Amino acid sequence: MYSFLPILILFIFFFLNIPICFALMGATLFFFGFLDTSMDLDLIMQHFIRSAESFPLLAIPFFIMAGSIMNYSGISKRLMGMAEVLTGHLTGGLAQVNILLSVLMGGISGSANADAAMQCKVLVPEMVNRGYSKGFSAAITAASSIVSPIIPPGIVLIIYALLSNVSVTKMFIAGYVPGVLIAISLMITVAIISKKRKYVPVREKRASLQEIFKQFKESIWALILPFVIILGMRIGIFTPTEAGAIAVVITTLIGIFIYKELKLAKFIDILKETVYGTSTVMFIIIAANVFGAYLSWERIPFKLTNILLEFSTSPWSLLLLINLILLFVGMFIDGGAAMIILAPLLIPAALKLGIDPLHLGIVMVVNIMIGGVTPPFGSMMFLTCSLLNIKLEEFMKEITPFIVALLLVLFILTYIPDIVLFLPNLLS
């Protein structure tokens, strides 16, 4: 009778703007403290502690730290230079640079919020100076940041792989094509809008091969890092967690000895950013795992699987239903938390109808990331609006065409699974 009450309480907490981690813990403790007292609350606290004792989760702070080092070591600056010579001549040049920079950043930072914050500080002021409206600049920054968690090594990809017992390496490889498709759809949308508004290119003409090669030589150390990470995991030299540590070492060495812009004094700021970013993500993961204790105790995944299968008799109808659920939930819950809560609930039903877990994972990640730029509570929406001091109404008006483009890509990825699966299958 009261099995689903904690889920209702959880959503009430969300609407009351209570932080996600406290909402998850509160709903769980309410259930075991008042509704079903057959489990000792000490066991819940033990579950809380055990949730943090996971070697694969160490990949998260390492990749967060690598992304932070990029901003202090000159790597981000070189990547922006590379993006400019490749796309600066296109209509809406700086907006196109914004998108390509997210693609290049995604291979190292793996965080949408980190990418959006960096671009708000580095690129958006230049866009505004060149005549782009602040609302448009915020919208394309938030929309392009979606690419970062999908291009490996996205943190949400790691979380899904751990939850679904899917190979992290395969999950990473599956993210490349969807990430590129999203980038292309956003670039087309930018070109259409920029042509109407007469946003001029950054460069008068296409960069020469000599210019591209010169910038490539300057940026090569930043560009090869993602391939080192993926190749090393693919051939078994190191695990995803070790890959995160190696990313930290390589970005540090590049910043100190090659670009010579990373100073020891900056490591205080880097460590602060790493601790803050890691503690935020880890607290949500641990709280969600405790909430998972309630889900398992009440067999909610089993019950929800039966409910979903009653409404869905084919993989295609189930995927449509999953998309609608995720798009709705993604408007209210942060990406990592949404993944941790929903993946264990949705994976059993998907497997019963023969949906590949890799395919489902990418669909879930894209869905949740779209939610991050969608009102009323999208995290990238709030981040860009607060950093750039923009009204939500202006942002909502400017983000609409980009959401349409993203939904179109989501539809393609949902119903043409080979787009997601052909690269992992090719390399398996």
Coordinates of C-alpha atoms in Angstrom, one line a residue:
M1 CA 0.0 0.0 0.0
Y2 CA 2.8 2.4 1.0
S3 CA 5.5 1.0 -1.3
F4 CA 5.6 4.0 -3.6
L5 CA 5.1 6.6 -0.9
P6 CA 8.9 7.4 -0.5
I7 CA 9.0 8.2 -4.3
L8 CA 6.2 10.6 -3.8
I9 CA 7.9 12.1 -0.8
L10 CA 11.1 12.4 -2.9
F11 CA 9.4 14.5 -5.6
I12 CA 7.7 16.7 -2.9
F13 CA 11.2 17.4 -1.6
F14 CA 12.4 18.2 -5.1
F15 CA 9.6 20.7 -5.6
L16 CA 10.4 22.3 -2.2
N17 CA 14.0 22.9 -3.6
I18 CA 15.6 20.6 -1.0
P19 CA 19.1 19.5 -2.2
I20 CA 18.9 16.1 -4.0
C21 CA 21.2 14.3 -1.6
F22 CA 19.1 15.3 1.5
A23 CA 15.9 14.5 -0.4
L24 CA 17.1 11.0 -1.2
M25 CA 18.2 10.4 2.4
G26 CA 15.1 11.9 3.9
A27 CA 12.7 9.8 1.8
T28 CA 14.7 6.6 2.7
L29 CA 14.9 7.3 6.4
F30 CA 11.2 8.2 6.5
F31 CA 10.4 4.8 5.0
F32 CA 12.6 2.7 7.3
G33 CA 11.9 4.9 10.3
F34 CA 8.1 5.1 10.2
L35 CA 6.6 2.9 7.5
D36 CA 8.6 -0.3 7.7
T37 CA 10.6 -0.6 10.9
S38 CA 11.7 -4.2 10.4
M39 CA 15.2 -3.1 9.2
D40 CA 17.5 -1.6 11.8
L41 CA 18.5 2.0 10.9
D42 CA 22.1 1.1 11.7
L43 CA 22.1 -1.1 8.6
I44 CA 21.1 1.9 6.5
M45 CA 24.1 3.9 7.8
Q46 CA 26.3 0.9 7.1
H47 CA 24.9 0.9 3.5
F48 CA 25.7 4.6 3.4
I49 CA 29.4 4.0 4.3
R50 CA 29.8 0.9 2.0
S51 CA 28.5 2.9 -1.0
A52 CA 31.6 5.0 -0.9
E53 CA 33.9 2.0 -0.8
S54 CA 34.1 1.5 -4.5
F55 CA 37.4 1.4 -6.5
P56 CA 35.7 2.3 -9.9
L57 CA 34.2 5.5 -8.3
L58 CA 37.7 6.8 -7.9
A59 CA 37.6 7.6 -11.6
I60 CA 35.2 10.5 -10.9
P61 CA 37.6 12.7 -8.8
F62 CA 40.5 12.0 -11.1
F63 CA 38.6 13.1 -14.2
I64 CA 37.2 16.1 -12.4
M65 CA 40.7 17.1 -11.4
A66 CA 42.0 16.6 -15.0
G67 CA 39.3 18.9 -16.3
S68 CA 40.2 21.5 -13.7
I69 CA 43.9 21.3 -14.6
M70 CA 43.0 21.9 -18.2
N71 CA 41.7 25.4 -17.4
Y72 CA 44.9 26.3 -15.5
S73 CA 47.5 24.7 -17.8
G74 CA 46.7 26.3 -21.2
I75 CA 45.1 23.2 -22.6
S76 CA 41.6 24.8 -22.9
K77 CA 43.2 27.8 -24.6
R78 CA 44.9 25.6 -27.2
L79 CA 41.7 23.7 -27.8
M80 CA 39.8 26.9 -28.3
G81 CA 42.4 28.0 -30.8
M82 CA 42.0 24.7 -32.7
A83 CA 38.2 25.1 -32.7
E84 CA 38.6 28.6 -34.1
V85 CA 40.8 27.7 -37.1
L86 CA 38.4 24.8 -38.0
T87 CA 35.0 26.6 -37.6
G88 CA 35.7 30.4 -37.2
H89 CA 34.9 31.0 -40.9
L90 CA 31.4 29.5 -40.7
T91 CA 28.3 31.6 -40.2
G92 CA 28.0 32.4 -36.5
G93 CA 31.7 31.7 -36.2
L94 CA 32.2 32.1 -32.4
A95 CA 29.0 30.1 -31.7
Q96 CA 30.4 27.3 -33.9
V97 CA 33.7 27.6 -31.9
N98 CA 31.6 27.2 -28.8
I99 CA 30.2 23.9 -30.0
L100 CA 33.5 22.4 -31.3
L101 CA 35.2 23.4 -28.1
S102 CA 32.7 21.4 -26.1
V103 CA 33.5 18.4 -28.4
L104 CA 37.2 18.8 -27.7
M105 CA 36.7 19.4 -24.0
G106 CA 34.4 16.4 -23.7
G107 CA 37.3 14.1 -24.3
I108 CA 39.0 15.3 -21.1
S109 CA 36.6 17.1 -18.7
G110 CA 33.6 14.8 -19.0
S111 CA 31.3 17.2 -17.2
A112 CA 28.6 19.4 -18.7
N113 CA 28.7 21.9 -15.8
A114 CA 32.5 22.2 -15.9
D115 CA 32.3 22.8 -19.6
A116 CA 29.5 25.4 -19.3
A117 CA 31.3 27.2 -16.5
M118 CA 34.6 27.4 -18.4
Q119 CA 32.9 28.7 -21.6
C120 CA 30.9 31.3 -19.7
K121 CA 34.2 32.7 -18.3
V122 CA 36.4 32.3 -21.4
L123 CA 34.3 32.5 -24.6
V124 CA 30.9 34.2 -23.9
P125 CA 32.4 37.6 -23.1
E126 CA 34.1 37.6 -26.5
M127 CA 30.8 36.5 -28.1
V128 CA 29.0 39.4 -26.5
N129 CA 31.7 41.9 -27.6
R130 CA 31.3 40.7 -31.2
G131 CA 27.6 41.4 -31.2
Y132 CA 26.0 38.1 -30.2
S133 CA 23.1 38.6 -27.8
K134 CA 23.8 37.5 -24.2
G135 CA 20.7 35.2 -24.2
F136 CA 21.8 33.5 -27.4
S137 CA 25.4 33.1 -26.1
A138 CA 24.0 31.5 -22.8
A139 CA 21.7 29.2 -24.8
I140 CA 24.4 27.8 -27.1
T141 CA 26.8 27.5 -24.2
A142 CA 24.3 25.4 -22.2
A143 CA 23.2 23.4 -25.2
S144 CA 26.8 22.6 -26.4
S145 CA 27.8 21.6 -22.9
I146 CA 25.5 18.5 -23.4
V147 CA 28.2 17.1 -25.7
S148 CA 30.9 16.9 -22.9
P149 CA 29.4 14.1 -20.8
I150 CA 28.6 12.0 -24.0
I151 CA 32.0 12.2 -25.6
P152 CA 34.3 10.0 -23.4
P153 CA 35.2 10.1 -20.6
G154 CA 31.8 11.4 -19.4
I155 CA 31.2 11.0 -15.7
V156 CA 27.5 10.0 -16.3
L157 CA 28.7 7.3 -18.7
I158 CA 30.9 5.8 -15.9
I159 CA 28.0 5.9 -13.5
Y160 CA 25.7 4.1 -15.9
A161 CA 28.3 1.5 -16.7
L162 CA 28.8 0.7 -13.0
L163 CA 25.0 0.5 -12.5
S164 CA 24.3 -1.8 -15.5
N165 CA 27.4 -4.0 -15.3
V166 CA 28.3 -2.8 -18.8
S167 CA 32.0 -2.4 -19.8
V168 CA 33.1 1.2 -19.2
T169 CA 35.3 1.0 -22.3
K170 CA 32.4 0.0 -24.5
M171 CA 30.2 2.7 -22.9
F172 CA 32.9 5.2 -23.8
I173 CA 33.2 4.0 -27.3
A174 CA 29.4 4.1 -27.8
G175 CA 29.4 7.8 -26.9
Y176 CA 31.5 9.1 -29.8
V177 CA 29.0 8.9 -32.7
P178 CA 26.0 10.3 -30.7
G179 CA 28.3 13.1 -29.4
V180 CA 29.3 14.1 -32.9
L181 CA 25.7 13.9 -34.2
I182 CA 24.6 16.3 -31.4
A183 CA 27.4 18.7 -32.3
I184 CA 26.4 18.6 -36.0
S185 CA 22.7 19.3 -35.2
L186 CA 23.7 22.2 -33.0
M187 CA 26.0 23.6 -35.6
I188 CA 23.3 23.5 -38.3
T189 CA 20.9 25.3 -35.9
V190 CA 23.5 28.0 -35.1
A191 CA 24.1 28.5 -38.9
I192 CA 20.3 29.0 -39.5
I193 CA 19.9 31.4 -36.6
S194 CA 23.1 33.3 -37.3
K195 CA 22.2 33.8 -40.9
K196 CA 18.8 35.4 -39.9
R197 CA 20.5 37.6 -37.3
K198 CA 23.6 38.4 -39.4
Y199 CA 26.1 37.1 -36.9
V200 CA 29.4 37.4 -38.8
P201 CA 32.1 34.8 -38.8
V202 CA 35.2 35.2 -36.6
R203 CA 37.5 34.9 -39.7
E204 CA 36.9 36.5 -43.0
K205 CA 37.9 33.3 -44.9
R206 CA 38.6 29.7 -44.2
A207 CA 41.9 29.0 -42.4
S208 CA 44.7 27.8 -44.7
L209 CA 46.2 24.3 -44.4
Q210 CA 49.3 25.9 -43.1
E211 CA 47.4 27.7 -40.3
I212 CA 45.5 24.6 -39.4
F213 CA 48.7 22.6 -39.2
K214 CA 50.4 25.2 -37.1
Q215 CA 47.5 25.2 -34.6
F216 CA 47.4 21.5 -34.7
K217 CA 51.1 21.3 -33.7
E218 CA 50.4 23.6 -30.8
S219 CA 47.3 21.7 -29.7
I220 CA 48.4 18.2 -30.4
W221 CA 49.2 17.2 -26.8
A222 CA 45.7 18.2 -25.7
L223 CA 44.1 16.4 -28.7
I224 CA 45.8 13.1 -28.2
L225 CA 44.9 12.7 -24.6
P226 CA 41.4 11.3 -25.1
F227 CA 42.8 8.7 -27.6
V228 CA 45.5 7.7 -25.1
I229 CA 42.8 7.1 -22.5
I230 CA 40.4 5.1 -24.7
L231 CA 43.2 3.1 -26.4
G232 CA 44.8 2.3 -23.0
M233 CA 41.6 0.9 -21.7
R234 CA 40.7 -0.8 -24.9
I235 CA 44.0 -2.9 -25.0
G236 CA 43.9 -3.5 -21.3
I237 CA 46.9 -1.4 -20.2
F238 CA 44.9 0.3 -17.4
T239 CA 41.4 0.4 -15.9
P240 CA 39.0 3.4 -16.1
T241 CA 40.0 4.4 -12.6
E242 CA 43.7 4.3 -13.6
A243 CA 42.8 6.1 -16.8
G244 CA 41.6 9.0 -14.6
A245 CA 44.8 9.1 -12.7
I246 CA 46.8 9.0 -15.9
A247 CA 44.8 11.9 -17.3
V248 CA 45.7 13.9 -14.2
V249 CA 49.4 13.1 -14.6
I250 CA 49.5 13.8 -18.3
T251 CA 47.6 17.1 -18.1
T252 CA 49.9 18.2 -15.3
L253 CA 53.0 17.3 -17.3
I254 CA 51.7 19.1 -20.4
G255 CA 50.9 22.2 -18.3
I256 CA 54.2 22.4 -16.5
F257 CA 56.8 21.2 -19.1
I258 CA 55.2 21.7 -22.5
Y259 CA 52.9 24.7 -22.3
K260 CA 54.7 26.0 -19.2
E261 CA 51.5 27.8 -17.9
L262 CA 50.7 25.6 -14.9
K263 CA 52.1 27.0 -11.7
L264 CA 52.4 25.2 -8.4
A265 CA 50.4 27.9 -6.7
K266 CA 47.4 27.0 -8.9
F267 CA 47.1 23.6 -7.4
I268 CA 45.4 25.0 -4.3
D269 CA 42.6 26.2 -6.6
I270 CA 42.6 23.0 -8.5
L271 CA 42.3 20.9 -5.3
K272 CA 39.5 23.1 -4.1
E273 CA 37.6 22.6 -7.3
T274 CA 38.2 18.9 -7.3
V275 CA 37.1 18.5 -3.7
Y276 CA 34.0 20.5 -4.2
G277 CA 33.0 18.8 -7.5
T278 CA 33.8 15.3 -6.1
S279 CA 32.0 15.8 -2.8
T280 CA 28.9 17.1 -4.6
V281 CA 28.8 14.1 -7.0
M282 CA 29.8 11.5 -4.4
F283 CA 27.2 12.6 -1.8
I284 CA 24.5 12.3 -4.5
I285 CA 25.8 8.8 -5.5
I286 CA 25.9 7.6 -1.9
A287 CA 22.5 9.0 -1.0
A288 CA 21.1 7.4 -4.2
N289 CA 22.6 4.1 -3.2
V290 CA 20.9 4.3 0.2
F291 CA 17.6 5.1 -1.6
G292 CA 18.3 2.0 -3.7
A293 CA 18.2 0.0 -0.4
Y294 CA 14.5 1.0 -0.1
L295 CA 13.9 0.2 -3.8
S296 CA 15.4 -3.3 -3.4
W297 CA 13.6 -3.9 -0.1
E298 CA 10.2 -3.1 -1.6
R299 CA 11.1 -4.8 -5.0
I300 CA 10.2 -1.5 -6.8
P301 CA 12.2 -2.4 -9.9
F302 CA 10.3 -5.7 -10.3
K303 CA 6.9 -3.9 -9.8
L304 CA 7.8 -1.1 -12.1
T305 CA 9.0 -3.6 -14.8
N306 CA 5.6 -5.3 -14.7
I307 CA 3.8 -1.9 -14.9
L308 CA 6.0 -0.8 -17.9
L309 CA 5.5 -4.2 -19.7
E310 CA 1.7 -3.9 -19.3
F311 CA 1.8 -0.6 -21.3
S312 CA 4.6 -1.6 -23.7
T313 CA 4.5 -4.8 -25.7
S314 CA 7.5 -4.0 -28.0
P315 CA 11.0 -2.5 -27.5
W316 CA 9.9 0.6 -29.6
S317 CA 6.9 1.5 -27.4
L318 CA 9.0 0.9 -24.2
L319 CA 11.7 3.2 -25.5
L320 CA 9.1 5.9 -26.2
L321 CA 7.7 5.5 -22.7
I322 CA 11.3 5.6 -21.2
N323 CA 12.0 8.8 -23.2
L324 CA 8.9 10.5 -21.9
I325 CA 9.7 9.5 -18.3
L326 CA 13.4 10.6 -18.6
L327 CA 12.6 13.9 -20.3
F328 CA 10.1 14.8 -17.6
V329 CA 12.4 13.7 -14.7
G330 CA 15.4 15.4 -16.3
M331 CA 13.7 18.7 -16.0
F332 CA 13.7 18.4 -12.2
I333 CA 16.7 16.2 -11.2
D334 CA 20.4 16.6 -11.8
G335 CA 21.9 14.2 -14.4
G336 CA 24.0 12.0 -12.2
A337 CA 21.2 11.7 -9.6
A338 CA 18.6 10.9 -12.2
M339 CA 20.8 8.2 -13.7
I340 CA 21.5 6.6 -10.3
I341 CA 17.8 6.6 -9.4
L342 CA 16.2 5.6 -12.7
A343 CA 18.8 3.2 -14.3
P344 CA 18.1 0.3 -11.8
L345 CA 14.4 0.8 -12.3
L346 CA 14.4 0.9 -16.1
I347 CA 17.1 -1.6 -17.1
P348 CA 15.2 -4.8 -16.0
A349 CA 12.2 -3.9 -18.2
A350 CA 14.5 -3.0 -21.2
L351 CA 16.4 -6.3 -20.9
K352 CA 13.2 -8.3 -20.9
L353 CA 12.2 -6.8 -24.3
G354 CA 15.7 -7.3 -25.7
I355 CA 16.9 -3.7 -25.7
D356 CA 20.7 -3.6 -25.6
P357 CA 22.0 -2.0 -22.4
L358 CA 24.6 0.0 -24.3
H359 CA 21.9 1.5 -26.5
L360 CA 19.7 2.2 -23.5
G361 CA 22.6 3.9 -21.7
I362 CA 23.2 6.4 -24.4
V363 CA 19.5 7.1 -24.8
M364 CA 19.3 7.7 -21.0
V365 CA 22.4 9.9 -21.0
V366 CA 21.2 12.1 -23.9
N367 CA 17.7 12.3 -22.4
I368 CA 19.0 13.4 -19.0
M369 CA 21.4 15.9 -20.5
I370 CA 18.6 17.5 -22.5
G371 CA 16.8 17.9 -19.2
G372 CA 19.7 19.8 -17.9
V373 CA 19.0 22.7 -20.3
T374 CA 15.2 22.5 -19.9
P375 CA 13.1 24.6 -17.6
P376 CA 12.1 24.7 -14.7
F377 CA 15.2 23.2 -12.9
G378 CA 17.8 22.3 -15.6
S379 CA 21.3 22.5 -13.9
M380 CA 23.2 23.9 -17.0
M381 CA 20.3 26.4 -17.5
F382 CA 20.7 27.8 -13.9
L383 CA 24.5 27.7 -14.1
T384 CA 24.8 29.8 -17.3
C385 CA 22.0 32.2 -16.3
S386 CA 23.5 32.9 -12.9
L387 CA 27.1 33.3 -14.2
L388 CA 26.0 35.6 -17.1
N389 CA 23.2 37.4 -15.1
I390 CA 20.5 36.5 -17.6
K391 CA 16.7 36.3 -17.0
L392 CA 15.2 32.8 -17.4
E393 CA 12.6 34.1 -19.8
E394 CA 15.3 35.3 -22.2
F395 CA 17.2 32.0 -21.9
M396 CA 14.0 29.9 -22.5
K397 CA 13.2 31.9 -25.7
E398 CA 16.7 31.4 -27.0
I399 CA 17.1 27.7 -26.0
T400 CA 13.9 26.5 -27.8
P401 CA 15.4 25.9 -31.3
F402 CA 18.4 24.0 -29.8
I403 CA 16.0 21.8 -27.7
V404 CA 14.1 21.0 -30.9
A405 CA 17.4 20.0 -32.6
L406 CA 18.5 17.9 -29.6
L407 CA 15.1 16.1 -29.5
L408 CA 15.5 15.2 -33.2
V409 CA 18.9 13.6 -32.5
L410 CA 17.4 11.8 -29.5
F411 CA 14.6 10.3 -31.8
I412 CA 17.2 9.1 -34.3
L413 CA 19.4 7.5 -31.6
T414 CA 16.4 5.9 -30.0
Y415 CA 15.0 4.2 -33.1
I416 CA 18.2 3.5 -35.1
P417 CA 20.2 1.6 -32.4
D418 CA 23.0 0.7 -34.9
I419 CA 24.1 4.3 -34.8
V420 CA 25.0 3.8 -31.2
L421 CA 26.1 0.1 -31.4
F422 CA 28.1 -0.2 -34.6
L423 CA 31.4 1.3 -33.2
P424 CA 31.4 -0.8 -30.0
N425 CA 30.5 -3.9 -32.0
L426 CA 33.2 -3.1 -34.5
L427 CA 35.9 -2.9 -31.8
S428 CA 34.7 -5.7 -29.6

